[in-house]
Amino acid sequence: MPLLMKLEGTNLRRRLLINSLLVFALFSPPGIRGLSSGTCLPESSAVVSPEDAYEVSLYTIPRQVYKENDGVDKPGPMESWVFNVLVKEKANLPLEPQSATIEFYAGRNLIKTVQFSAAALNAVRGVSFKSTTSSEFSAKSFSAQEESFDLRHRFSEPAALQIDRLVYTLKLTTPRGKQIEKTLAIPVSNYAQKTKLIFPLKGPFTVLNGHVADQGHQEWSQHFAYDIAGLGPHLELVKTDGETSGDWYGWGREILAPAGGAVIYSRNDVPDNSRPGVFDIDLLKKLPEPVWAIGGNCVVIDHGNGEFSFLAHMQKGSVLVKTGDRVKQGQAIGLLGSSGRSQAPHLHYHLMAGSILFRSDGLPSRFENLEIEVPKRGLYLEAK
């Protein structure tokens, strides 16, 4: 072959090689661009492995964890607290809990350490606060928290220990076996109530459904809520068989503002339920602001110090205040009823740390005009 033809062939091959490298550089992913004819790809690709892409964070619901004394008619030796640890993976990549270690502190003193296995964690695992697009119409749908899953915990410890902090260390595994460890400090405290409250109902009553620890309400903003039923002269719930709302002694009793403040939410349009044990979810969905319709005819009072009273399930047409009004302590604001998601005539009351139902921490509350300041479920009491 003549020398000229050999050179031309060599130049042609060189030009083709350069052109192919240019095309490769222009259309390759950003992580491997900029290669020259003298550059080789490393043995490990620059593309990020899915195992390296995990971004995990932990937080609690409620945001601030408060303790409650376990005593019924007077303070007892034990106190309890309840919280969920929410595990959030930024891209919702799959994770499994492997173990958890919880250290209990009083000041700088380590009181004890508790360990949970994978089986123990999966027994308290759920997805309790994530928004859903399903037809479910419940508090779970409305909390609107970002989570992969959550782990629910309840502890009861001697009050004398004065536990004020937990250190929560969670170990997780990815589908390929990579381990991820995250630690969260969780303050726990006794709540210092700012507002002086009176009980929002006069006369004899009982709490049908109480606080989160052992007495009922599990939803986030209702952790320290009360479902209150009025009682008759001999502490009866009903006059006859209780088949109609009017048979219940509390029906129509005045509801009072537990403290002064500004009304920031009020509604008066939710129909009374037809009879005890029946409520129409489909009807509530069709009403304006259906999330709030769960509370029926209800009022939220801003006490001006980061505390908000929520009073719910009043009779349709009975609410005497509207948004923007200012109320005084003891002022009548409506009549006890059974509207919204209510099984029987009662008043739902809770104090919360924000103005938005289902998205605000519930707060412990005590009442100055009761013999037992924190009424527990099943006690027969009277508000003067």
PDB file of C-alpha atoms in Angstrom, residues 63-326:
ATOM      1  CA  ARG A  63     -43.694  18.622  68.389  1.00  0.00           C
ATOM      2  CA  GLN A  64     -43.337  19.148  72.147  1.00  0.00           C
ATOM      3  CA  VAL A  65     -43.867  16.116  74.350  1.00  0.00           C
ATOM      4  CA  TYR A  66     -45.690  16.779  77.631  1.00  0.00           C
ATOM      5  CA  LYS A  67     -46.039  14.493  80.641  1.00  0.00           C
ATOM      6  CA  GLU A  68     -49.320  13.816  82.433  1.00  0.00           C
ATOM      7  CA  ASN A  69     -49.719  12.528  85.966  1.00  0.00           C
ATOM      8  CA  ASP A  70     -51.385   9.117  86.092  1.00  0.00           C
ATOM      9  CA  GLY A  71     -53.343   9.826  89.287  1.00  0.00           C
ATOM     10  CA  VAL A  72     -57.134   9.851  88.970  1.00  0.00           C
ATOM     11  CA  ASP A  73     -58.655  11.828  91.849  1.00  0.00           C
ATOM     12  CA  LYS A  74     -55.299  13.239  93.009  1.00  0.00           C
ATOM     13  CA  PRO A  75     -51.702  13.245  91.749  1.00  0.00           C
ATOM     14  CA  GLY A  76     -50.134   9.795  91.836  1.00  0.00           C
ATOM     15  CA  PRO A  77     -46.566   8.505  91.902  1.00  0.00           C
ATOM     16  CA  MET A  78     -46.387   7.821  88.143  1.00  0.00           C
ATOM     17  CA  GLU A  79     -46.528  10.047  85.074  1.00  0.00           C
ATOM     18  CA  SER A  80     -46.949   9.161  81.398  1.00  0.00           C
ATOM     19  CA  TRP A  81     -46.215  10.602  78.005  1.00  0.00           C
ATOM     20  CA  VAL A  82     -47.032   9.549  74.448  1.00  0.00           C
ATOM     21  CA  PHE A  83     -45.397  10.455  71.146  1.00  0.00           C
ATOM     22  CA  ASN A  84     -44.715   9.206  67.635  1.00  0.00           C
ATOM     23  CA  VAL A  85     -41.295   9.319  66.036  1.00  0.00           C
ATOM     24  CA  LEU A  86     -41.797  10.161  62.362  1.00  0.00           C
ATOM     25  CA  VAL A  87     -39.186   8.776  59.974  1.00  0.00           C
ATOM     26  CA  LYS A  88     -38.860  10.820  56.812  1.00  0.00           C
ATOM     27  CA  GLU A  89     -36.801   9.766  53.787  1.00  0.00           C
ATOM     28  CA  LYS A  90     -36.578  12.658  51.349  1.00  0.00           C
ATOM     29  CA  ALA A  91     -37.375  10.613  48.218  1.00  0.00           C
ATOM     30  CA  ASN A  92     -39.523   8.072  50.082  1.00  0.00           C
ATOM     31  CA  LEU A  93     -36.987   5.312  49.420  1.00  0.00           C
ATOM     32  CA  PRO A  94     -37.736   2.064  51.283  1.00  0.00           C
ATOM     33  CA  LEU A  95     -36.394   1.583  54.808  1.00  0.00           C
ATOM     34  CA  GLU A  96     -36.888  -0.934  57.587  1.00  0.00           C
ATOM     35  CA  PRO A  97     -36.401  -0.271  61.315  1.00  0.00           C
ATOM     36  CA  GLN A  98     -33.762  -2.581  62.766  1.00  0.00           C
ATOM     37  CA  SER A  99     -33.473  -1.428  66.386  1.00  0.00           C
ATOM     38  CA  ALA A 100     -33.924   1.570  68.662  1.00  0.00           C
ATOM     39  CA  THR A 101     -32.175   2.619  71.846  1.00  0.00           C
ATOM     40  CA  ILE A 102     -33.810   5.197  74.124  1.00  0.00           C
ATOM     41  CA  GLU A 103     -31.867   6.850  76.929  1.00  0.00           C
ATOM     42  CA  PHE A 104     -33.828   8.529  79.737  1.00  0.00           C
ATOM     43  CA  TYR A 105     -32.208  11.577  81.372  1.00  0.00           C
ATOM     44  CA  ALA A 106     -32.935  13.811  84.350  1.00  0.00           C
ATOM     45  CA  GLY A 107     -30.674  16.758  83.810  1.00  0.00           C
ATOM     46  CA  ARG A 108     -27.261  15.254  83.075  1.00  0.00           C
ATOM     47  CA  ASN A 109     -28.024  12.012  84.860  1.00  0.00           C
ATOM     48  CA  LEU A 110     -28.722   8.950  82.751  1.00  0.00           C
ATOM     49  CA  ILE A 111     -31.622   7.192  84.483  1.00  0.00           C
ATOM     50  CA  LYS A 112     -32.029   4.133  82.299  1.00  0.00           C
ATOM     51  CA  THR A 113     -31.753   2.754  78.773  1.00  0.00           C
ATOM     52  CA  VAL A 114     -34.456   0.876  76.870  1.00  0.00           C
ATOM     53  CA  GLN A 115     -33.868  -1.126  73.694  1.00  0.00           C
ATOM     54  CA  PHE A 116     -36.372  -2.167  71.022  1.00  0.00           C
ATOM     55  CA  SER A 117     -35.860  -4.971  68.517  1.00  0.00           C
ATOM     56  CA  ALA A 118     -37.058  -4.911  64.924  1.00  0.00           C
ATOM     57  CA  ALA A 119     -40.078  -6.982  65.937  1.00  0.00           C
ATOM     58  CA  ALA A 120     -40.935  -4.548  68.757  1.00  0.00           C
ATOM     59  CA  LEU A 121     -40.661  -1.561  66.435  1.00  0.00           C
ATOM     60  CA  ASN A 122     -42.793  -3.142  63.731  1.00  0.00           C
ATOM     61  CA  ALA A 123     -45.476  -3.788  66.356  1.00  0.00           C
ATOM     62  CA  VAL A 124     -45.822   0.004  66.886  1.00  0.00           C
ATOM     63  CA  ARG A 125     -45.184   1.013  63.279  1.00  0.00           C
ATOM     64  CA  GLY A 126     -47.753   2.832  61.181  1.00  0.00           C
ATOM     65  CA  VAL A 127     -48.395   5.699  58.782  1.00  0.00           C
ATOM     66  CA  SER A 128     -50.510   7.903  61.005  1.00  0.00           C
ATOM     67  CA  PHE A 129     -49.987  11.479  59.826  1.00  0.00           C
ATOM     68  CA  LYS A 130     -49.414  11.383  56.083  1.00  0.00           C
ATOM     69  CA  SER A 131     -51.957  12.980  53.758  1.00  0.00           C
ATOM     70  CA  THR A 132     -53.913  10.513  51.713  1.00  0.00           C
ATOM     71  CA  THR A 133     -55.745  10.805  48.409  1.00  0.00           C
ATOM     72  CA  SER A 134     -58.084   7.983  49.325  1.00  0.00           C
ATOM     73  CA  SER A 135     -61.703   8.417  50.300  1.00  0.00           C
ATOM     74  CA  GLU A 136     -60.734   8.226  53.966  1.00  0.00           C
ATOM     75  CA  PHE A 137     -62.223  11.134  55.894  1.00  0.00           C
ATOM     76  CA  SER A 138     -60.437  11.215  59.211  1.00  0.00           C
ATOM     77  CA  ALA A 139     -57.753  12.972  61.218  1.00  0.00           C
ATOM     78  CA  LYS A 140     -55.153  10.798  59.494  1.00  0.00           C
ATOM     79  CA  SER A 141     -56.067  12.427  56.191  1.00  0.00           C
ATOM     80  CA  PHE A 142     -55.755  15.961  57.522  1.00  0.00           C
ATOM     81  CA  SER A 143     -52.503  15.994  59.506  1.00  0.00           C
ATOM     82  CA  ALA A 144     -50.506  16.489  56.276  1.00  0.00           C
ATOM     83  CA  GLN A 145     -47.090  15.439  57.571  1.00  0.00           C
ATOM     84  CA  GLU A 146     -44.303  14.084  55.394  1.00  0.00           C
ATOM     85  CA  GLU A 147     -43.307  10.658  56.643  1.00  0.00           C
ATOM     86  CA  SER A 148     -42.162   7.262  55.421  1.00  0.00           C
ATOM     87  CA  PHE A 149     -43.576   5.688  58.583  1.00  0.00           C
ATOM     88  CA  ASP A 150     -43.882   6.413  62.291  1.00  0.00           C
ATOM     89  CA  LEU A 151     -43.238   4.578  65.536  1.00  0.00           C
ATOM     90  CA  ARG A 152     -45.604   5.127  68.464  1.00  0.00           C
ATOM     91  CA  HIS A 153     -44.307   5.069  72.028  1.00  0.00           C
ATOM     92  CA  ARG A 154     -45.879   5.413  75.466  1.00  0.00           C
ATOM     93  CA  PHE A 155     -43.901   5.533  78.690  1.00  0.00           C
ATOM     94  CA  SER A 156     -44.929   5.655  82.333  1.00  0.00           C
ATOM     95  CA  GLU A 157     -42.218   6.423  84.883  1.00  0.00           C
ATOM     96  CA  PRO A 158     -42.007   7.490  88.533  1.00  0.00           C
ATOM     97  CA  ALA A 159     -42.675  11.225  88.777  1.00  0.00           C
ATOM     98  CA  ALA A 160     -39.918  11.448  91.408  1.00  0.00           C
ATOM     99  CA  LEU A 161     -37.314  10.722  88.716  1.00  0.00           C
ATOM    100  CA  GLN A 162     -38.116  14.055  87.021  1.00  0.00           C
ATOM    101  CA  ILE A 163     -37.199  12.754  83.570  1.00  0.00           C
ATOM    102  CA  ASP A 164     -36.810  15.713  81.222  1.00  0.00           C
ATOM    103  CA  ARG A 165     -35.106  14.354  78.099  1.00  0.00           C
ATOM    104  CA  LEU A 166     -34.910  11.269  75.908  1.00  0.00           C
ATOM    105  CA  VAL A 167     -32.153  10.474  73.439  1.00  0.00           C
ATOM    106  CA  TYR A 168     -33.632   8.299  70.701  1.00  0.00           C
ATOM    107  CA  THR A 169     -31.231   6.397  68.434  1.00  0.00           C
ATOM    108  CA  LEU A 170     -32.803   4.531  65.538  1.00  0.00           C
ATOM    109  CA  LYS A 171     -31.005   2.035  63.282  1.00  0.00           C
ATOM    110  CA  LEU A 172     -32.505   1.412  59.841  1.00  0.00           C
ATOM    111  CA  THR A 173     -31.627  -0.848  56.926  1.00  0.00           C
ATOM    112  CA  THR A 174     -32.070  -0.406  53.177  1.00  0.00           C
ATOM    113  CA  PRO A 175     -33.193  -3.233  50.874  1.00  0.00           C
ATOM    114  CA  ARG A 176     -29.526  -3.946  50.041  1.00  0.00           C
ATOM    115  CA  GLY A 177     -28.545  -4.141  53.679  1.00  0.00           C
ATOM    116  CA  LYS A 178     -26.927  -0.772  54.178  1.00  0.00           C
ATOM    117  CA  GLN A 179     -27.329   0.498  57.752  1.00  0.00           C
ATOM    118  CA  ILE A 180     -28.381   4.060  58.569  1.00  0.00           C
ATOM    119  CA  GLU A 181     -28.310   5.426  62.113  1.00  0.00           C
ATOM    120  CA  LYS A 182     -30.096   8.586  63.274  1.00  0.00           C
ATOM    121  CA  THR A 183     -30.321  10.170  66.730  1.00  0.00           C
ATOM    122  CA  LEU A 184     -32.964  12.578  68.019  1.00  0.00           C
ATOM    123  CA  ALA A 185     -33.041  14.459  71.334  1.00  0.00           C
ATOM    124  CA  ILE A 186     -36.621  14.656  72.682  1.00  0.00           C
ATOM    125  CA  PRO A 187     -37.369  17.091  75.548  1.00  0.00           C
ATOM    126  CA  VAL A 188     -40.228  16.007  77.842  1.00  0.00           C
ATOM    127  CA  SER A 189     -41.780  18.345  80.395  1.00  0.00           C
ATOM    128  CA  ASN A 190     -44.794  19.232  82.499  1.00  0.00           C
ATOM    129  CA  TYR A 191     -46.809  21.905  80.727  1.00  0.00           C
ATOM    130  CA  ALA A 192     -47.073  25.308  82.410  1.00  0.00           C
ATOM    131  CA  GLN A 193     -50.566  26.451  81.413  1.00  0.00           C
ATOM    132  CA  LYS A 194     -50.785  30.206  80.722  1.00  0.00           C
ATOM    133  CA  THR A 195     -54.561  30.724  80.620  1.00  0.00           C
ATOM    134  CA  LYS A 196     -56.749  30.474  83.732  1.00  0.00           C
ATOM    135  CA  LEU A 197     -59.614  28.280  82.548  1.00  0.00           C
ATOM    136  CA  ILE A 198     -63.042  27.519  83.953  1.00  0.00           C
ATOM    137  CA  PHE A 199     -64.870  24.389  82.925  1.00  0.00           C
ATOM    138  CA  PRO A 200     -67.026  25.118  79.844  1.00  0.00           C
ATOM    139  CA  LEU A 201     -70.150  23.462  81.276  1.00  0.00           C
ATOM    140  CA  LYS A 202     -72.089  24.065  84.498  1.00  0.00           C
ATOM    141  CA  GLY A 203     -73.598  21.348  86.664  1.00  0.00           C
ATOM    142  CA  PRO A 204     -72.900  17.617  87.035  1.00  0.00           C
ATOM    143  CA  PHE A 205     -70.885  15.911  84.298  1.00  0.00           C
ATOM    144  CA  THR A 206     -68.599  13.032  83.459  1.00  0.00           C
ATOM    145  CA  VAL A 207     -65.772  12.629  80.965  1.00  0.00           C
ATOM    146  CA  LEU A 208     -66.689   9.886  78.505  1.00  0.00           C
ATOM    147  CA  ASN A 209     -63.457   9.974  76.525  1.00  0.00           C
ATOM    148  CA  GLY A 210     -60.283  11.499  77.879  1.00  0.00           C
ATOM    149  CA  HIS A 211     -56.595  11.883  77.310  1.00  0.00           C
ATOM    150  CA  VAL A 212     -54.239  10.002  75.065  1.00  0.00           C
ATOM    151  CA  ALA A 213     -52.376   7.818  77.588  1.00  0.00           C
ATOM    152  CA  ASP A 214     -55.141   5.420  78.605  1.00  0.00           C
ATOM    153  CA  GLN A 215     -58.416   7.237  78.166  1.00  0.00           C
ATOM    154  CA  GLY A 216     -59.194   7.660  74.502  1.00  0.00           C
ATOM    155  CA  HIS A 217     -58.199  10.475  72.185  1.00  0.00           C
ATOM    156  CA  GLN A 218     -55.298   9.453  69.965  1.00  0.00           C
ATOM    157  CA  GLU A 219     -55.335  12.141  67.266  1.00  0.00           C
ATOM    158  CA  TRP A 220     -52.460  14.614  67.416  1.00  0.00           C
ATOM    159  CA  SER A 221     -54.197  17.876  68.381  1.00  0.00           C
ATOM    160  CA  GLN A 222     -56.604  16.051  70.722  1.00  0.00           C
ATOM    161  CA  HIS A 223     -54.000  14.346  72.926  1.00  0.00           C
ATOM    162  CA  PHE A 224     -55.387  16.096  76.025  1.00  0.00           C
ATOM    163  CA  ALA A 225     -59.021  16.432  74.932  1.00  0.00           C
ATOM    164  CA  TYR A 226     -62.239  15.810  76.871  1.00  0.00           C
ATOM    165  CA  ASP A 227     -65.555  14.440  75.623  1.00  0.00           C
ATOM    166  CA  ILE A 228     -67.939  15.769  78.270  1.00  0.00           C
ATOM    167  CA  ALA A 229     -71.479  14.507  78.944  1.00  0.00           C
ATOM    168  CA  GLY A 230     -73.949  16.309  81.184  1.00  0.00           C
ATOM    169  CA  LEU A 231     -75.566  14.246  83.951  1.00  0.00           C
ATOM    170  CA  GLY A 232     -78.983  14.226  85.560  1.00  0.00           C
ATOM    171  CA  PRO A 233     -79.914  14.746  89.252  1.00  0.00           C
ATOM    172  CA  HIS A 234     -78.936  11.179  90.110  1.00  0.00           C
ATOM    173  CA  LEU A 235     -75.855  11.184  87.843  1.00  0.00           C
ATOM    174  CA  GLU A 236     -77.740   9.560  84.951  1.00  0.00           C
ATOM    175  CA  LEU A 237     -76.657   9.995  81.341  1.00  0.00           C
ATOM    176  CA  VAL A 238     -80.160   9.549  79.872  1.00  0.00           C
ATOM    177  CA  LYS A 239     -83.751  10.183  80.927  1.00  0.00           C
ATOM    178  CA  THR A 240     -85.344   7.178  79.224  1.00  0.00           C
ATOM    179  CA  ASP A 241     -83.725   4.765  76.778  1.00  0.00           C
ATOM    180  CA  GLY A 242     -81.367   7.261  75.136  1.00  0.00           C
ATOM    181  CA  GLU A 243     -82.678   6.546  71.639  1.00  0.00           C
ATOM    182  CA  THR A 244     -83.058  10.255  70.822  1.00  0.00           C
ATOM    183  CA  SER A 245     -80.678  13.130  71.496  1.00  0.00           C
ATOM    184  CA  GLY A 246     -83.305  14.790  73.670  1.00  0.00           C
ATOM    185  CA  ASP A 247     -83.195  11.769  76.007  1.00  0.00           C
ATOM    186  CA  TRP A 248     -79.668  12.749  77.078  1.00  0.00           C
ATOM    187  CA  TYR A 249     -79.432  15.041  80.099  1.00  0.00           C
ATOM    188  CA  GLY A 250     -76.705  17.199  78.592  1.00  0.00           C
ATOM    189  CA  TRP A 251     -78.689  18.033  75.459  1.00  0.00           C
ATOM    190  CA  GLY A 252     -79.231  21.786  75.197  1.00  0.00           C
ATOM    191  CA  ARG A 253     -77.071  22.742  78.183  1.00  0.00           C
ATOM    192  CA  GLU A 254     -75.251  26.079  77.824  1.00  0.00           C
ATOM    193  CA  ILE A 255     -71.630  25.967  76.648  1.00  0.00           C
ATOM    194  CA  LEU A 256     -69.416  28.647  78.223  1.00  0.00           C
ATOM    195  CA  ALA A 257     -66.219  30.321  77.086  1.00  0.00           C
ATOM    196  CA  PRO A 258     -63.515  28.828  79.341  1.00  0.00           C
ATOM    197  CA  ALA A 259     -61.547  32.084  79.151  1.00  0.00           C
ATOM    198  CA  GLY A 260     -61.635  35.390  77.340  1.00  0.00           C
ATOM    199  CA  GLY A 261     -60.226  35.961  73.891  1.00  0.00           C
ATOM    200  CA  ALA A 262     -60.925  36.461  70.206  1.00  0.00           C
ATOM    201  CA  VAL A 263     -63.131  34.087  68.217  1.00  0.00           C
ATOM    202  CA  ILE A 264     -61.037  33.035  65.226  1.00  0.00           C
ATOM    203  CA  TYR A 265     -63.343  30.313  63.910  1.00  0.00           C
ATOM    204  CA  SER A 266     -67.057  29.717  64.281  1.00  0.00           C
ATOM    205  CA  ARG A 267     -69.681  27.762  62.393  1.00  0.00           C
ATOM    206  CA  ASN A 268     -73.363  27.193  62.907  1.00  0.00           C
ATOM    207  CA  ASP A 269     -74.495  25.296  59.791  1.00  0.00           C
ATOM    208  CA  VAL A 270     -73.839  21.615  60.492  1.00  0.00           C
ATOM    209  CA  PRO A 271     -77.070  19.586  60.858  1.00  0.00           C
ATOM    210  CA  ASP A 272     -77.720  17.803  64.157  1.00  0.00           C
ATOM    211  CA  ASN A 273     -77.268  14.065  63.845  1.00  0.00           C
ATOM    212  CA  SER A 274     -80.573  12.210  63.546  1.00  0.00           C
ATOM    213  CA  ARG A 275     -80.045  10.023  66.620  1.00  0.00           C
ATOM    214  CA  PRO A 276     -77.274   8.755  68.912  1.00  0.00           C
ATOM    215  CA  GLY A 277     -74.855   6.354  67.267  1.00  0.00           C
ATOM    216  CA  VAL A 278     -75.386   7.793  63.779  1.00  0.00           C
ATOM    217  CA  PHE A 279     -73.483  10.443  61.842  1.00  0.00           C
ATOM    218  CA  ASP A 280     -73.414  10.993  58.081  1.00  0.00           C
ATOM    219  CA  ILE A 281     -69.837  11.265  56.794  1.00  0.00           C
ATOM    220  CA  ASP A 282     -71.016  11.794  53.212  1.00  0.00           C
ATOM    221  CA  LEU A 283     -73.051  14.783  54.364  1.00  0.00           C
ATOM    222  CA  LEU A 284     -70.048  16.282  56.178  1.00  0.00           C
ATOM    223  CA  LYS A 285     -67.927  15.933  53.028  1.00  0.00           C
ATOM    224  CA  LYS A 286     -70.408  18.041  51.067  1.00  0.00           C
ATOM    225  CA  LEU A 287     -70.449  20.931  53.543  1.00  0.00           C
ATOM    226  CA  PRO A 288     -68.206  24.007  53.251  1.00  0.00           C
ATOM    227  CA  GLU A 289     -64.840  23.431  54.971  1.00  0.00           C
ATOM    228  CA  PRO A 290     -65.570  19.723  55.460  1.00  0.00           C
ATOM    229  CA  VAL A 291     -62.479  19.162  57.629  1.00  0.00           C
ATOM    230  CA  TRP A 292     -63.882  21.535  60.250  1.00  0.00           C
ATOM    231  CA  ALA A 293     -67.339  19.992  59.815  1.00  0.00           C
ATOM    232  CA  ILE A 294     -66.025  16.960  61.698  1.00  0.00           C
ATOM    233  CA  GLY A 295     -66.282  19.178  64.791  1.00  0.00           C
ATOM    234  CA  GLY A 296     -69.847  20.052  63.888  1.00  0.00           C
ATOM    235  CA  ASN A 297     -70.949  23.480  65.051  1.00  0.00           C
ATOM    236  CA  CYS A 298     -67.804  24.639  66.772  1.00  0.00           C
ATOM    237  CA  VAL A 299     -65.813  27.626  68.037  1.00  0.00           C
ATOM    238  CA  VAL A 300     -62.092  28.340  68.366  1.00  0.00           C
ATOM    239  CA  ILE A 301     -61.018  31.033  70.853  1.00  0.00           C
ATOM    240  CA  ASP A 302     -57.560  32.580  70.700  1.00  0.00           C
ATOM    241  CA  HIS A 303     -56.544  33.438  74.277  1.00  0.00           C
ATOM    242  CA  GLY A 304     -53.720  35.643  73.018  1.00  0.00           C
ATOM    243  CA  ASN A 305     -50.803  33.745  74.543  1.00  0.00           C
ATOM    244  CA  GLY A 306     -50.257  30.817  72.194  1.00  0.00           C
ATOM    245  CA  GLU A 307     -53.181  28.853  73.644  1.00  0.00           C
ATOM    246  CA  PHE A 308     -56.430  28.174  71.753  1.00  0.00           C
ATOM    247  CA  SER A 309     -59.669  26.603  73.022  1.00  0.00           C
ATOM    248  CA  PHE A 310     -61.631  24.343  70.679  1.00  0.00           C
ATOM    249  CA  LEU A 311     -65.284  23.600  71.569  1.00  0.00           C
ATOM    250  CA  ALA A 312     -67.251  21.296  69.292  1.00  0.00           C
ATOM    251  CA  HIS A 313     -70.488  19.418  68.409  1.00  0.00           C
ATOM    252  CA  MET A 314     -72.948  22.167  69.436  1.00  0.00           C
ATOM    253  CA  GLN A 315     -76.540  22.267  68.218  1.00  0.00           C
ATOM    254  CA  LYS A 316     -77.175  23.731  64.789  1.00  0.00           C
ATOM    255  CA  GLY A 317     -78.289  27.357  65.041  1.00  0.00           C
ATOM    256  CA  SER A 318     -77.299  27.648  68.696  1.00  0.00           C
ATOM    257  CA  VAL A 319     -73.815  29.182  68.294  1.00  0.00           C
ATOM    258  CA  LEU A 320     -74.001  32.769  69.591  1.00  0.00           C
ATOM    259  CA  VAL A 321     -70.611  34.087  68.455  1.00  0.00           C
ATOM    260  CA  LYS A 322     -68.981  34.610  65.088  1.00  0.00           C
ATOM    261  CA  THR A 323     -65.460  34.982  63.792  1.00  0.00           C
ATOM    262  CA  GLY A 324     -63.999  38.308  64.920  1.00  0.00           C
ATOM    263  CA  ASP A 325     -66.031  38.576  68.122  1.00  0.00           C
ATOM    264  CA  ARG A 326     -64.375  38.951  71.494  1.00  0.00           C
TER     265      ARG A 326
END
